[in-house]
mmCIF file of C-alpha atoms in Angstrom:
data_model
loop_
_atom_site.group_PDB
_atom_site.id
_atom_site.type_symbol
_atom_site.label_atom_id
_atom_site.label_comp_id
_atom_site.label_asym_id
_atom_site.label_seq_id
_atom_site.Cartn_x
_atom_site.Cartn_y
_atom_site.Cartn_z
ATOM 1 C CA MET A 1 0.000 0.000 0.000
ATOM 2 C CA THR A 2 1.480 3.353 -1.071
ATOM 3 C CA SER A 3 1.761 5.972 1.653
ATOM 4 C CA VAL A 4 0.721 9.492 0.657
ATOM 5 C CA PRO A 5 2.510 12.257 2.583
ATOM 6 C CA PRO A 6 0.148 14.604 4.422
ATOM 7 C CA ARG A 7 -0.294 18.135 3.143
ATOM 8 C CA THR A 8 1.816 20.690 5.047
ATOM 9 C CA ALA A 9 2.147 24.455 4.943
ATOM 10 C CA LEU A 10 5.793 24.563 6.072
ATOM 11 C CA ASP A 11 8.834 23.341 4.182
ATOM 12 C CA PRO A 12 12.051 22.164 5.954
ATOM 13 C CA VAL A 13 14.016 25.266 4.965
ATOM 14 C CA THR A 14 11.413 27.558 6.517
ATOM 15 C CA VAL A 15 11.357 25.505 9.737
ATOM 16 C CA LEU A 16 15.153 25.605 9.876
ATOM 17 C CA ASP A 17 15.174 29.386 9.415
ATOM 18 C CA LEU A 18 12.501 29.884 12.067
ATOM 19 C CA THR A 19 14.192 27.716 14.685
ATOM 20 C CA ALA A 20 17.824 28.655 14.011
ATOM 21 C CA PRO A 21 17.909 31.193 16.911
ATOM 22 C CA LEU A 22 17.015 28.399 19.330
ATOM 23 C CA GLU A 23 20.275 26.559 18.680
ATOM 24 C CA ALA A 24 22.091 29.195 20.720
ATOM 25 C CA VAL A 25 19.428 28.848 23.416
ATOM 26 C CA ASP A 26 19.946 25.072 23.468
ATOM 27 C CA ALA A 27 23.701 25.510 23.852
ATOM 28 C CA GLU A 28 23.336 28.092 26.616
ATOM 29 C CA HIS A 29 20.851 25.917 28.506
ATOM 30 C CA ALA A 30 23.162 22.899 28.268
ATOM 31 C CA ARG A 31 26.047 25.009 29.596
ATOM 32 C CA ARG A 32 24.132 26.488 32.533
ATOM 33 C CA TYR A 33 22.052 23.434 33.420
ATOM 34 C CA PRO A 34 24.094 20.262 32.906
ATOM 35 C CA GLY A 35 21.708 18.268 35.104
ATOM 36 C CA ARG A 36 21.657 16.731 38.553
ATOM 37 C CA PRO A 37 24.980 16.210 40.298
ATOM 38 C CA THR A 38 26.302 12.674 40.001
ATOM 39 C CA GLY A 39 27.774 10.456 42.692
ATOM 40 C CA ARG A 40 27.062 10.188 46.372
ATOM 41 C CA GLN A 41 25.767 13.131 48.350
ATOM 42 C CA PRO A 42 26.637 12.952 52.055
ATOM 43 C CA VAL A 43 23.748 13.281 54.491
ATOM 44 C CA HIS A 44 25.762 15.764 56.525
ATOM 45 C CA THR A 45 28.928 17.814 56.749
ATOM 46 C CA CYS A 46 30.592 17.788 60.161
ATOM 47 C CA TYR A 47 32.499 20.895 61.184
ATOM 48 C CA LEU A 48 35.348 20.043 63.590
ATOM 49 C CA PRO A 49 37.638 22.745 65.003
ATOM 50 C CA ALA A 50 40.995 22.210 63.324
ATOM 51 C CA GLY A 51 42.927 22.812 66.534
ATOM 52 C CA GLY A 52 41.686 19.598 68.131
ATOM 53 C CA PHE A 53 41.705 17.260 65.149
ATOM 54 C CA GLY A 54 43.767 14.084 65.300
ATOM 55 C CA LEU A 55 44.024 10.657 63.728
ATOM 56 C CA ASP A 56 41.340 9.167 65.981
ATOM 57 C CA THR A 57 38.912 12.103 66.090
ATOM 58 C CA VAL A 58 36.414 10.578 63.649
ATOM 59 C CA GLN A 59 36.296 7.307 65.594
ATOM 60 C CA ARG A 60 35.934 9.193 68.865
ATOM 61 C CA TRP A 61 32.929 11.045 67.469
ATOM 62 C CA GLY A 62 31.325 7.692 66.659
ATOM 63 C CA GLU A 63 32.135 6.307 70.085
ATOM 64 C CA ARG A 64 30.682 9.341 71.839
ATOM 65 C CA ALA A 65 27.530 9.082 69.736
ATOM 66 C CA LEU A 66 27.136 5.376 70.560
ATOM 67 C CA SER A 67 27.691 6.067 74.250
ATOM 68 C CA ALA A 68 24.994 8.763 74.229
ATOM 69 C CA LEU A 69 22.623 6.435 72.372
ATOM 70 C CA ARG A 70 23.115 3.669 74.939
ATOM 71 C CA ARG A 71 22.714 6.036 77.874
ATOM 72 C CA HIS A 72 19.751 8.109 76.731
ATOM 73 C CA ALA A 73 17.910 6.143 74.002
ATOM 74 C CA ALA A 74 18.759 2.521 74.643
ATOM 75 C CA THR A 75 15.361 1.094 73.652
ATOM 76 C CA PRO A 76 13.289 1.526 70.469
ATOM 77 C CA ALA A 77 10.653 3.364 72.505
ATOM 78 C CA GLU A 78 13.223 5.851 73.823
ATOM 79 C CA LEU A 79 14.734 6.300 70.358
ATOM 80 C CA ALA A 80 11.258 6.863 68.925
ATOM 81 C CA ASP A 81 10.556 9.476 71.587
ATOM 82 C CA VAL A 82 13.552 11.653 70.686
ATOM 83 C CA THR A 83 13.405 11.215 66.903
ATOM 84 C CA GLY A 84 9.693 11.296 66.116
ATOM 85 C CA LEU A 85 9.877 7.864 64.462
ATOM 86 C CA SER A 86 7.345 5.169 65.215
ATOM 87 C CA VAL A 87 8.479 2.523 67.688
ATOM 88 C CA ASP A 88 8.360 -0.103 64.932
ATOM 89 C CA LEU A 89 10.538 2.010 62.656
ATOM 90 C CA ALA A 90 12.964 2.818 65.482
ATOM 91 C CA GLU A 91 13.280 -0.919 66.128
ATOM 92 C CA ALA A 92 13.833 -1.598 62.415
ATOM 93 C CA ILE A 93 16.735 0.852 62.145
ATOM 94 C CA GLU A 94 18.347 0.093 65.499
ATOM 95 C CA SER A 95 21.018 -2.295 64.218
ATOM 96 C CA ARG A 96 21.577 -0.205 61.079
ATOM 97 C CA LEU A 97 22.133 2.870 63.243
ATOM 98 C CA VAL A 98 24.698 1.116 65.428
ATOM 99 C CA THR A 99 26.497 -0.168 62.332
ATOM 100 C CA LYS A 100 26.575 3.327 60.843
ATOM 101 C CA LEU A 101 27.935 4.951 63.997
ATOM 102 C CA THR A 102 30.572 2.234 64.238
ATOM 103 C CA GLU A 103 31.714 2.020 60.632
ATOM 104 C CA GLU A 104 31.092 5.502 59.175
ATOM 105 C CA PRO A 105 30.186 8.046 61.846
ATOM 106 C CA ILE A 106 31.173 10.981 59.611
ATOM 107 C CA GLU A 107 30.383 11.041 55.893
ATOM 108 C CA ASP A 108 31.779 14.478 55.086
ATOM 109 C CA LEU A 109 34.335 16.332 57.199
ATOM 110 C CA ARG A 110 35.426 19.966 57.235
ATOM 111 C CA LEU A 111 38.270 21.069 59.432
ATOM 112 C CA ASP A 112 37.082 24.448 60.619
ATOM 113 C CA PHE A 113 39.317 27.515 60.688
ATOM 114 C CA GLU A 114 36.430 29.983 60.926
ATOM 115 C CA ASP A 115 33.720 30.469 63.579
ATOM 116 C CA GLY A 116 34.408 27.150 65.302
ATOM 117 C CA TYR A 117 38.126 27.901 65.486
ATOM 118 C CA GLY A 118 38.662 31.565 66.290
ATOM 119 C CA THR A 119 41.751 33.729 65.874
ATOM 120 C CA PRO A 120 44.569 32.210 67.940
ATOM 121 C CA GLY A 121 47.280 34.063 66.020
ATOM 122 C CA ASP A 122 49.346 33.359 62.930
ATOM 123 C CA ILE A 123 51.883 31.026 64.523
ATOM 124 C CA VAL A 124 49.214 28.808 66.069
ATOM 125 C CA GLU A 125 47.025 28.756 62.955
ATOM 126 C CA ASP A 126 49.965 27.906 60.709
ATOM 127 C CA ALA A 127 50.835 25.010 63.010
ATOM 128 C CA ASP A 128 47.236 23.776 63.197
ATOM 129 C CA ALA A 129 46.838 23.955 59.421
ATOM 130 C CA GLU A 130 49.994 21.923 58.870
ATOM 131 C CA ARG A 131 49.315 19.387 61.633
ATOM 132 C CA SER A 132 45.612 18.802 60.874
ATOM 133 C CA ALA A 133 46.324 18.392 57.150
ATOM 134 C CA ALA A 134 49.011 15.813 57.960
ATOM 135 C CA ALA A 135 46.556 13.914 60.164
ATOM 136 C CA LEU A 136 43.941 13.965 57.418
ATOM 137 C CA ALA A 137 46.532 12.734 54.925
ATOM 138 C CA ALA A 138 47.469 9.851 57.225
ATOM 139 C CA ARG A 139 43.823 8.809 57.493
ATOM 140 C CA HIS A 140 43.507 8.914 53.730
ATOM 141 C CA ARG A 141 46.651 6.813 53.223
ATOM 142 C CA ASP A 142 45.277 4.200 55.613
ATOM 143 C CA GLY A 143 41.906 4.125 53.851
ATOM 144 C CA LEU A 144 40.075 5.446 56.903
ATOM 145 C CA GLY A 145 38.092 8.165 55.139
ATOM 146 C CA PRO A 146 35.790 9.921 55.480
ATOM 147 C CA ALA A 147 34.482 9.839 51.927
ATOM 148 C CA GLY A 148 34.281 13.635 51.794
ATOM 149 C CA LEU A 149 36.844 15.929 53.401
ATOM 150 C CA GLY A 150 38.239 19.416 53.296
ATOM 151 C CA LEU A 151 38.488 22.622 55.298
ATOM 152 C CA ARG A 152 36.550 25.805 55.940
ATOM 153 C CA ILE A 153 38.710 28.902 55.668
ATOM 154 C CA LYS A 154 38.012 32.293 57.148
ATOM 155 C CA SER A 155 35.864 34.869 55.373
ATOM 156 C CA LEU A 156 37.212 36.923 52.483
ATOM 157 C CA ASP A 157 35.625 40.038 54.026
ATOM 158 C CA GLY A 158 38.336 42.456 55.130
ATOM 159 C CA LYS A 159 42.057 42.331 54.396
ATOM 160 C CA GLU A 160 43.171 40.713 57.649
ATOM 161 C CA SER A 161 40.658 37.856 57.462
ATOM 162 C CA ARG A 162 41.236 37.460 53.726
ATOM 163 C CA ASP A 163 45.022 37.228 54.026
ATOM 164 C CA ARG A 164 44.729 34.728 56.866
ATOM 165 C CA ALA A 165 42.236 32.593 54.913
ATOM 166 C CA ILE A 166 44.527 32.391 51.886
ATOM 167 C CA ARG A 167 47.611 31.577 53.973
ATOM 168 C CA THR A 168 45.771 28.822 55.864
ATOM 169 C CA LEU A 169 44.590 27.289 52.595
ATOM 170 C CA ASP A 170 48.117 27.458 51.185
ATOM 171 C CA VAL A 171 49.750 25.844 54.239
ATOM 172 C CA PHE A 172 47.013 23.209 54.483
ATOM 173 C CA LEU A 173 47.198 22.192 50.815
ATOM 174 C CA CYS A 174 50.987 21.934 50.848
ATOM 175 C CA ALA A 175 50.941 19.701 53.941
ATOM 176 C CA LEU A 176 48.069 17.580 52.641
ATOM 177 C CA LEU A 177 49.677 17.023 49.252
ATOM 178 C CA ASP A 178 53.018 16.201 50.863
ATOM 179 C CA GLY A 179 51.220 13.595 52.943
ATOM 180 C CA VAL A 180 49.233 11.930 50.160
ATOM 181 C CA GLY A 181 51.820 11.971 47.402
ATOM 182 C CA GLY A 182 50.763 14.974 45.355
ATOM 183 C CA GLU A 183 47.159 14.099 44.417
ATOM 184 C CA LEU A 184 44.184 15.468 46.299
ATOM 185 C CA PRO A 185 41.892 12.842 47.864
ATOM 186 C CA PRO A 186 38.591 12.336 46.012
ATOM 187 C CA GLY A 187 35.802 14.449 47.447
ATOM 188 C CA PHE A 188 38.110 17.217 48.659
ATOM 189 C CA ALA A 189 36.422 20.621 48.937
ATOM 190 C CA VAL A 190 37.071 24.059 50.372
ATOM 191 C CA THR A 191 34.219 25.830 52.151
ATOM 192 C CA VAL A 192 34.224 29.611 51.752
ATOM 193 C CA PRO A 193 32.004 31.364 54.341
ATOM 194 C CA LYS A 194 29.964 34.552 54.163
ATOM 195 C CA VAL A 195 30.149 34.929 50.401
ATOM 196 C CA THR A 196 28.226 38.002 49.290
ATOM 197 C CA TYR A 197 29.649 39.347 46.031
ATOM 198 C CA PRO A 198 30.560 37.666 42.724
ATOM 199 C CA ALA A 199 33.966 39.365 42.955
ATOM 200 C CA GLN A 200 34.769 37.190 45.991
ATOM 201 C CA VAL A 201 34.012 34.088 43.950
ATOM 202 C CA GLU A 202 36.085 35.383 41.041
ATOM 203 C CA VAL A 203 39.075 35.835 43.354
ATOM 204 C CA CYS A 204 38.623 32.263 44.630
ATOM 205 C CA VAL A 205 38.687 30.944 41.082
ATOM 206 C CA GLU A 206 41.859 32.904 40.258
ATOM 207 C CA LEU A 207 43.457 31.824 43.531
ATOM 208 C CA PHE A 208 42.709 28.175 42.826
ATOM 209 C CA GLU A 209 44.141 28.458 39.315
ATOM 210 C CA VAL A 210 47.412 29.804 40.715
ATOM 211 C CA LEU A 211 47.544 27.128 43.433
ATOM 212 C CA GLU A 212 46.901 24.351 40.920
ATOM 213 C CA ASP A 213 49.689 25.616 38.719
ATOM 214 C CA ARG A 214 52.224 25.957 41.536
ATOM 215 C CA LEU A 215 51.305 22.712 43.279
ATOM 216 C CA GLY A 216 51.264 20.631 40.102
ATOM 217 C CA LEU A 217 47.551 19.861 40.226
ATOM 218 C CA SER A 218 45.401 19.290 37.169
ATOM 219 C CA PRO A 219 43.293 22.283 36.096
ATOM 220 C CA ALA A 220 39.916 22.605 37.839
ATOM 221 C CA THR A 221 40.919 20.096 40.550
ATOM 222 C CA LEU A 222 40.133 22.487 43.394
ATOM 223 C CA ARG A 223 36.416 22.921 43.979
ATOM 224 C CA PHE A 224 34.612 24.866 46.639
ATOM 225 C CA GLU A 225 31.329 25.347 48.432
ATOM 226 C CA ILE A 226 30.005 28.775 49.258
ATOM 227 C CA GLN A 227 28.049 29.544 52.379
ATOM 228 C CA ILE A 228 24.915 31.619 51.958
ATOM 229 C CA GLU A 229 24.833 33.578 55.202
ATOM 230 C CA THR A 230 24.003 37.171 54.331
ATOM 231 C CA THR A 231 20.847 38.815 53.036
ATOM 232 C CA GLN A 232 22.837 40.290 50.143
ATOM 233 C CA SER A 233 23.852 36.813 49.018
ATOM 234 C CA ILE A 234 20.140 36.149 48.386
ATOM 235 C CA VAL A 235 18.958 39.505 46.994
ATOM 236 C CA ASP A 236 21.182 42.542 46.406
ATOM 237 C CA GLY A 237 20.340 46.166 47.114
ATOM 238 C CA GLY A 238 18.761 46.541 43.675
ATOM 239 C CA GLY A 239 16.345 43.670 44.244
ATOM 240 C CA VAL A 240 18.240 41.219 41.996
ATOM 241 C CA VAL A 241 18.674 37.613 43.080
ATOM 242 C CA THR A 242 22.410 37.262 43.735
ATOM 243 C CA ILE A 243 23.055 33.510 43.614
ATOM 244 C CA PRO A 244 22.998 33.178 39.789
ATOM 245 C CA GLY A 245 25.828 35.716 39.632
ATOM 246 C CA LEU A 246 27.782 33.819 42.281
ATOM 247 C CA LEU A 247 27.419 30.555 40.379
ATOM 248 C CA ALA A 248 28.387 32.179 37.078
ATOM 249 C CA ALA A 249 31.493 33.666 38.695
ATOM 250 C CA GLY A 250 32.480 30.186 39.906
ATOM 251 C CA LYS A 251 33.091 28.945 36.347
ATOM 252 C CA GLY A 252 32.003 25.417 37.198
ATOM 253 C CA ARG A 253 34.105 25.092 40.364
ATOM 254 C CA ILE A 254 31.266 25.560 42.863
ATOM 255 C CA SER A 255 30.063 22.189 44.133
ATOM 256 C CA GLY A 256 27.613 23.303 46.794
ATOM 257 C CA LEU A 257 25.576 26.063 48.400
ATOM 258 C CA HIS A 258 25.508 25.700 52.189
ATOM 259 C CA PHE A 259 23.003 27.703 54.202
ATOM 260 C CA GLY A 260 24.185 29.542 57.326
ATOM 261 C CA PRO A 261 20.980 30.152 59.294
ATOM 262 C CA TYR A 262 22.247 32.064 62.306
ATOM 263 C CA ASP A 263 24.291 34.713 60.531
ATOM 264 C CA TYR A 264 21.440 35.005 58.048
ATOM 265 C CA THR A 265 18.638 35.418 60.599
ATOM 266 C CA ALA A 266 20.777 37.861 62.579
ATOM 267 C CA ALA A 267 21.301 39.868 59.377
ATOM 268 C CA CYS A 268 17.517 39.907 58.945
ATOM 269 C CA GLY A 269 17.249 41.501 62.401
ATOM 270 C CA LEU A 270 15.382 38.597 63.979
ATOM 271 C CA PRO A 271 15.474 38.382 67.784
ATOM 272 C CA ALA A 272 17.593 35.615 69.274
ATOM 273 C CA GLY A 273 14.562 33.476 70.131
ATOM 274 C CA SER A 274 13.474 33.463 66.481
ATOM 275 C CA GLN A 275 16.844 32.556 65.013
ATOM 276 C CA ASN A 276 16.157 28.956 64.099
ATOM 277 C CA LEU A 277 15.996 26.753 61.006
ATOM 278 C CA GLY A 278 12.204 26.628 61.047
ATOM 279 C CA HIS A 279 11.694 30.386 60.669
ATOM 280 C CA PRO A 280 9.977 31.505 57.423
ATOM 281 C CA ALA A 281 12.962 33.772 56.687
ATOM 282 C CA CYS A 282 15.100 30.649 56.402
ATOM 283 C CA ASP A 283 12.512 28.983 54.171
ATOM 284 C CA PHE A 284 12.653 31.974 51.834
ATOM 285 C CA ALA A 285 16.438 31.820 51.543
ATOM 286 C CA ARG A 286 16.539 28.049 51.113
ATOM 287 C CA GLN A 287 13.851 28.066 48.432
ATOM 288 C CA ILE A 288 15.814 30.594 46.396
ATOM 289 C CA MET A 289 18.959 28.485 46.817
ATOM 290 C CA GLN A 290 17.051 25.399 45.730
ATOM 291 C CA VAL A 291 15.406 26.969 42.682
ATOM 292 C CA VAL A 292 18.588 28.634 41.429
ATOM 293 C CA ALA A 293 20.738 25.515 41.917
ATOM 294 C CA ALA A 294 18.257 23.083 40.338
ATOM 295 C CA GLY A 295 19.732 21.458 37.263
ATOM 296 C CA THR A 296 23.103 23.207 37.595
ATOM 297 C CA GLY A 297 24.955 20.279 39.155
ATOM 298 C CA VAL A 298 25.411 22.310 42.358
ATOM 299 C CA ARG A 299 24.129 20.701 45.557
ATOM 300 C CA VAL A 300 22.319 22.521 48.345
ATOM 301 C CA ALA A 301 22.794 21.856 52.047
ATOM 302 C CA ASP A 302 20.836 23.009 55.065
ATOM 303 C CA GLY A 303 22.448 24.626 58.084
ATOM 304 C CA GLY A 304 23.109 23.215 61.529
ATOM 305 C CA THR A 305 21.148 23.096 64.769
ATOM 306 C CA ASN A 306 22.615 25.222 67.562
ATOM 307 C CA VAL A 307 20.573 23.583 70.349
ATOM 308 C CA LEU A 308 23.054 20.858 71.282
ATOM 309 C CA PRO A 309 22.167 17.507 72.913
ATOM 310 C CA VAL A 310 24.491 17.958 75.900
ATOM 311 C CA GLY A 311 24.165 18.191 79.690
ATOM 312 C CA ASP A 312 21.828 16.126 81.819
ATOM 313 C CA ALA A 313 19.587 13.421 80.389
ATOM 314 C CA GLU A 314 16.634 15.686 79.689
ATOM 315 C CA SER A 315 18.833 18.321 78.056
ATOM 316 C CA VAL A 316 20.322 15.670 75.761
ATOM 317 C CA ARG A 317 16.859 14.423 74.814
ATOM 318 C CA HIS A 318 15.620 17.978 74.222
ATOM 319 C CA GLY A 319 18.583 18.697 71.938
ATOM 320 C CA TRP A 320 17.890 15.480 70.045
ATOM 321 C CA ARG A 321 14.209 16.361 69.555
ATOM 322 C CA VAL A 322 15.085 19.796 68.156
ATOM 323 C CA HIS A 323 17.758 18.374 65.865
ATOM 324 C CA ALA A 324 15.549 15.491 64.695
ATOM 325 C CA ALA A 325 12.732 17.887 63.791
ATOM 326 C CA ASN A 326 15.137 20.030 61.754
ATOM 327 C CA VAL A 327 16.589 17.018 59.923
ATOM 328 C CA ARG A 328 13.133 15.643 59.108
ATOM 329 C CA ARG A 329 11.903 19.043 57.917
ATOM 330 C CA ALA A 330 14.930 19.449 55.654
ATOM 331 C CA LEU A 331 14.335 16.031 54.074
ATOM 332 C CA ASP A 332 10.689 16.862 53.418
ATOM 333 C CA HIS A 333 11.797 20.096 51.713
ATOM 334 C CA GLY A 334 14.345 18.371 49.474
ATOM 335 C CA PHE A 335 17.484 19.305 51.412
ATOM 336 C CA TYR A 336 19.269 15.972 51.778
ATOM 337 C CA GLN A 337 22.395 17.291 53.483
ATOM 338 C CA GLY A 338 22.918 19.433 56.585
ATOM 339 C CA TRP A 339 25.555 20.430 59.121
ATOM 340 C CA ASP A 340 26.398 18.619 62.344
ATOM 341 C CA VAL A 341 28.652 20.225 64.927
ATOM 342 C CA HIS A 342 28.560 17.808 67.892
ATOM 343 C CA PRO A 343 29.063 14.018 68.166
ATOM 344 C CA HIS A 344 25.708 13.489 69.863
ATOM 345 C CA GLN A 345 23.935 14.937 66.818
ATOM 346 C CA LEU A 346 25.060 11.894 64.826
ATOM 347 C CA VAL A 347 22.451 9.828 66.679
ATOM 348 C CA THR A 348 19.496 11.836 65.461
ATOM 349 C CA ARG A 349 21.029 12.622 62.072
ATOM 350 C CA PHE A 350 21.403 8.983 61.095
ATOM 351 C CA ALA A 351 18.306 7.730 62.936
ATOM 352 C CA VAL A 352 16.002 10.215 61.207
ATOM 353 C CA VAL A 353 17.679 9.834 57.808
ATOM 354 C CA GLN A 354 17.666 6.035 57.936
ATOM 355 C CA GLY A 355 14.085 5.981 59.204
ATOM 356 C CA TYR A 356 12.994 8.366 56.457
ATOM 357 C CA TYR A 357 14.485 6.256 53.669
ATOM 358 C CA LEU A 358 13.556 2.888 55.151
ATOM 359 C CA ALA A 359 9.930 3.994 55.497
ATOM 360 C CA GLY A 360 9.780 5.221 51.901
ATOM 361 C CA ALA A 361 11.798 2.450 50.263
ATOM 362 C CA PRO A 362 9.009 -0.148 49.809
ATOM 363 C CA ASP A 363 6.753 2.230 47.876
ATOM 364 C CA ALA A 364 9.650 3.587 45.794
ATOM 365 C CA ALA A 365 10.804 0.050 44.964
ATOM 366 C CA ARG A 366 7.272 -1.091 44.088
ATOM 367 C CA ARG A 367 6.746 1.813 41.702
ATOM 368 C CA ILE A 368 10.129 1.301 40.054
ATOM 369 C CA ALA A 369 9.500 -2.438 39.680
ATOM 370 C CA SER A 370 6.116 -1.744 38.095
ATOM 371 C CA TYR A 371 7.621 0.829 35.734
ATOM 372 C CA THR A 372 10.512 -1.362 34.616
ATOM 373 C CA GLY A 373 8.103 -4.291 34.294
ATOM 374 C CA GLY A 374 5.715 -2.309 32.100
ATOM 375 C CA THR A 375 2.824 -2.260 34.567
ATOM 376 C CA THR A 376 1.117 0.417 36.673
ATOM 377 C CA ALA A 377 1.627 0.540 40.446
ATOM 378 C CA GLY A 378 -1.896 0.997 41.761
ATOM 379 C CA ALA A 379 -3.383 4.390 40.929
ATOM 380 C CA VAL A 380 -0.011 5.988 40.072
ATOM 381 C CA ALA A 381 1.105 6.211 36.446
ATOM 382 C CA ASP A 382 4.725 7.250 36.799
ATOM 383 C CA GLU A 383 6.619 9.179 34.152
ATOM 384 C CA PRO A 384 10.404 9.040 33.597
ATOM 385 C CA ALA A 385 10.980 12.188 35.671
ATOM 386 C CA SER A 386 9.171 10.660 38.664
ATOM 387 C CA ILE A 387 11.062 7.404 38.278
ATOM 388 C CA ALA A 388 14.368 9.301 38.239
ATOM 389 C CA VAL A 389 13.441 10.904 41.578
ATOM 390 C CA LEU A 390 12.423 7.532 43.035
ATOM 391 C CA ALA A 391 15.666 5.943 41.836
ATOM 392 C CA SER A 392 17.651 8.778 43.422
ATOM 393 C CA PHE A 393 15.715 8.197 46.643
ATOM 394 C CA LEU A 394 16.739 4.520 46.732
ATOM 395 C CA LEU A 395 20.355 5.374 45.893
ATOM 396 C CA ARG A 396 20.469 7.742 48.861
ATOM 397 C CA ALA A 397 18.907 5.006 50.993
ATOM 398 C CA LEU A 398 21.723 2.667 49.965
ATOM 399 C CA ASP A 399 24.411 5.286 50.566
ATOM 400 C CA CYS A 400 23.345 6.044 54.146
ATOM 401 C CA GLY A 401 22.890 2.410 55.189
ATOM 402 C CA ALA A 402 19.102 2.481 55.411
ATOM 403 C CA TYR A 403 18.674 -0.051 52.593
ATOM 404 C CA SER A 404 20.831 -2.908 51.348
ATOM 405 C CA VAL A 405 21.780 -4.127 47.890
ATOM 406 C CA ALA A 406 20.037 -7.423 48.685
ATOM 407 C CA GLU A 407 16.825 -5.593 49.605
ATOM 408 C CA LEU A 408 17.027 -3.594 46.375
ATOM 409 C CA ALA A 409 17.477 -6.722 44.260
ATOM 410 C CA GLY A 410 14.656 -8.525 46.040
ATOM 411 C CA ALA A 411 12.192 -5.667 45.587
ATOM 412 C CA THR A 412 13.093 -4.504 42.071
ATOM 413 C CA SER A 413 15.332 -7.178 40.476
ATOM 414 C CA LEU A 414 17.751 -4.315 39.760
ATOM 415 C CA THR A 415 21.443 -3.925 40.477
ATOM 416 C CA VAL A 416 22.824 -0.636 41.766
ATOM 417 C CA ALA A 417 24.063 0.102 38.238
ATOM 418 C CA GLY A 418 20.603 -0.608 36.827
ATOM 419 C CA LEU A 419 19.049 1.698 39.408
ATOM 420 C CA ARG A 420 21.559 4.405 38.530
ATOM 421 C CA ASN A 421 20.608 4.136 34.873
ATOM 422 C CA LEU A 422 17.087 5.242 35.771
ATOM 423 C CA THR A 423 18.324 8.571 37.104
#
């Protein structure tokens, strides 16, 4: 049977002429929005004062967290009380939580030379930068991790702070590279606090280019996170959203946007009692971060909780409840990473995260299995974009120890590689 072409009003040359301007748009979009970041995203970044860091610090954090768990939340009912999980879910994650605190208590580490460190003077800071970098290098050589590591330098605001930040970075990198044989460990990042102007980012890029050249590193090896802690880093005085300019100035080196809630809420003029992660002012800032970063390959991270689980038993439990609520709220809002600043916070960080993913894994796996099998999971007709989100959910569940490869295979018949292909 002969096929007769349908009648059309447009010829190919006309269509090509009409759409030619969009080729530049396609190229620009691909450059600015390369897609979701690949690889593992840590559930937290732990900020440890550089002055006290040693070879066994990471293990000691895990041990202190386990000790607090056994003293103040030894039963599923007690763990449920401080985390907001159901008793059944707290019981289901109990062994996974202990394993996590034993084997990988810190997923992402930053040695802090800023607010958590202070200004002890040049001689002391030089020594701490050299010594802490050597300790980190020794851990890396021995395969002790953590998977993500780096340092937070001082702010680039003001000449004195700026000069000290650059010197600390220089000393630290030289000592680290001497200790690891000249190649930076995978997952290394520099956190730059209180970034407000694109010019600060531009200077970071130029600084990193010079350091790479003089230290024999490959181009674009050094990457950094910027902390969003000022009102001007969200919207400038002319009412323009600032973050796109910061990202553009980073020339592809920016790996993350980390929210600093307490400097930010103070800059907003909020009273001390209102300076918390749940305030609507923080939601506003985080939503702008999230929208601007979407599709750029830059990750977003929530801030930390300043109500610490320390002191007597009730004070520890109160600190855990506050922290758990913040972690759960961040997950619900699509912020899968936050800050932790005390060993006891590891209990609620991992308990809430593991509970969140373990509770959602069966439905995610069922929908993925139905999709890959060509059927419909109940009343939900999933599209590829939804499946990509569900696959990312299960990958994060695997990464944090909430879900196992065996459980994935049993529920979906997929390998980790097959699951990754769906993202």
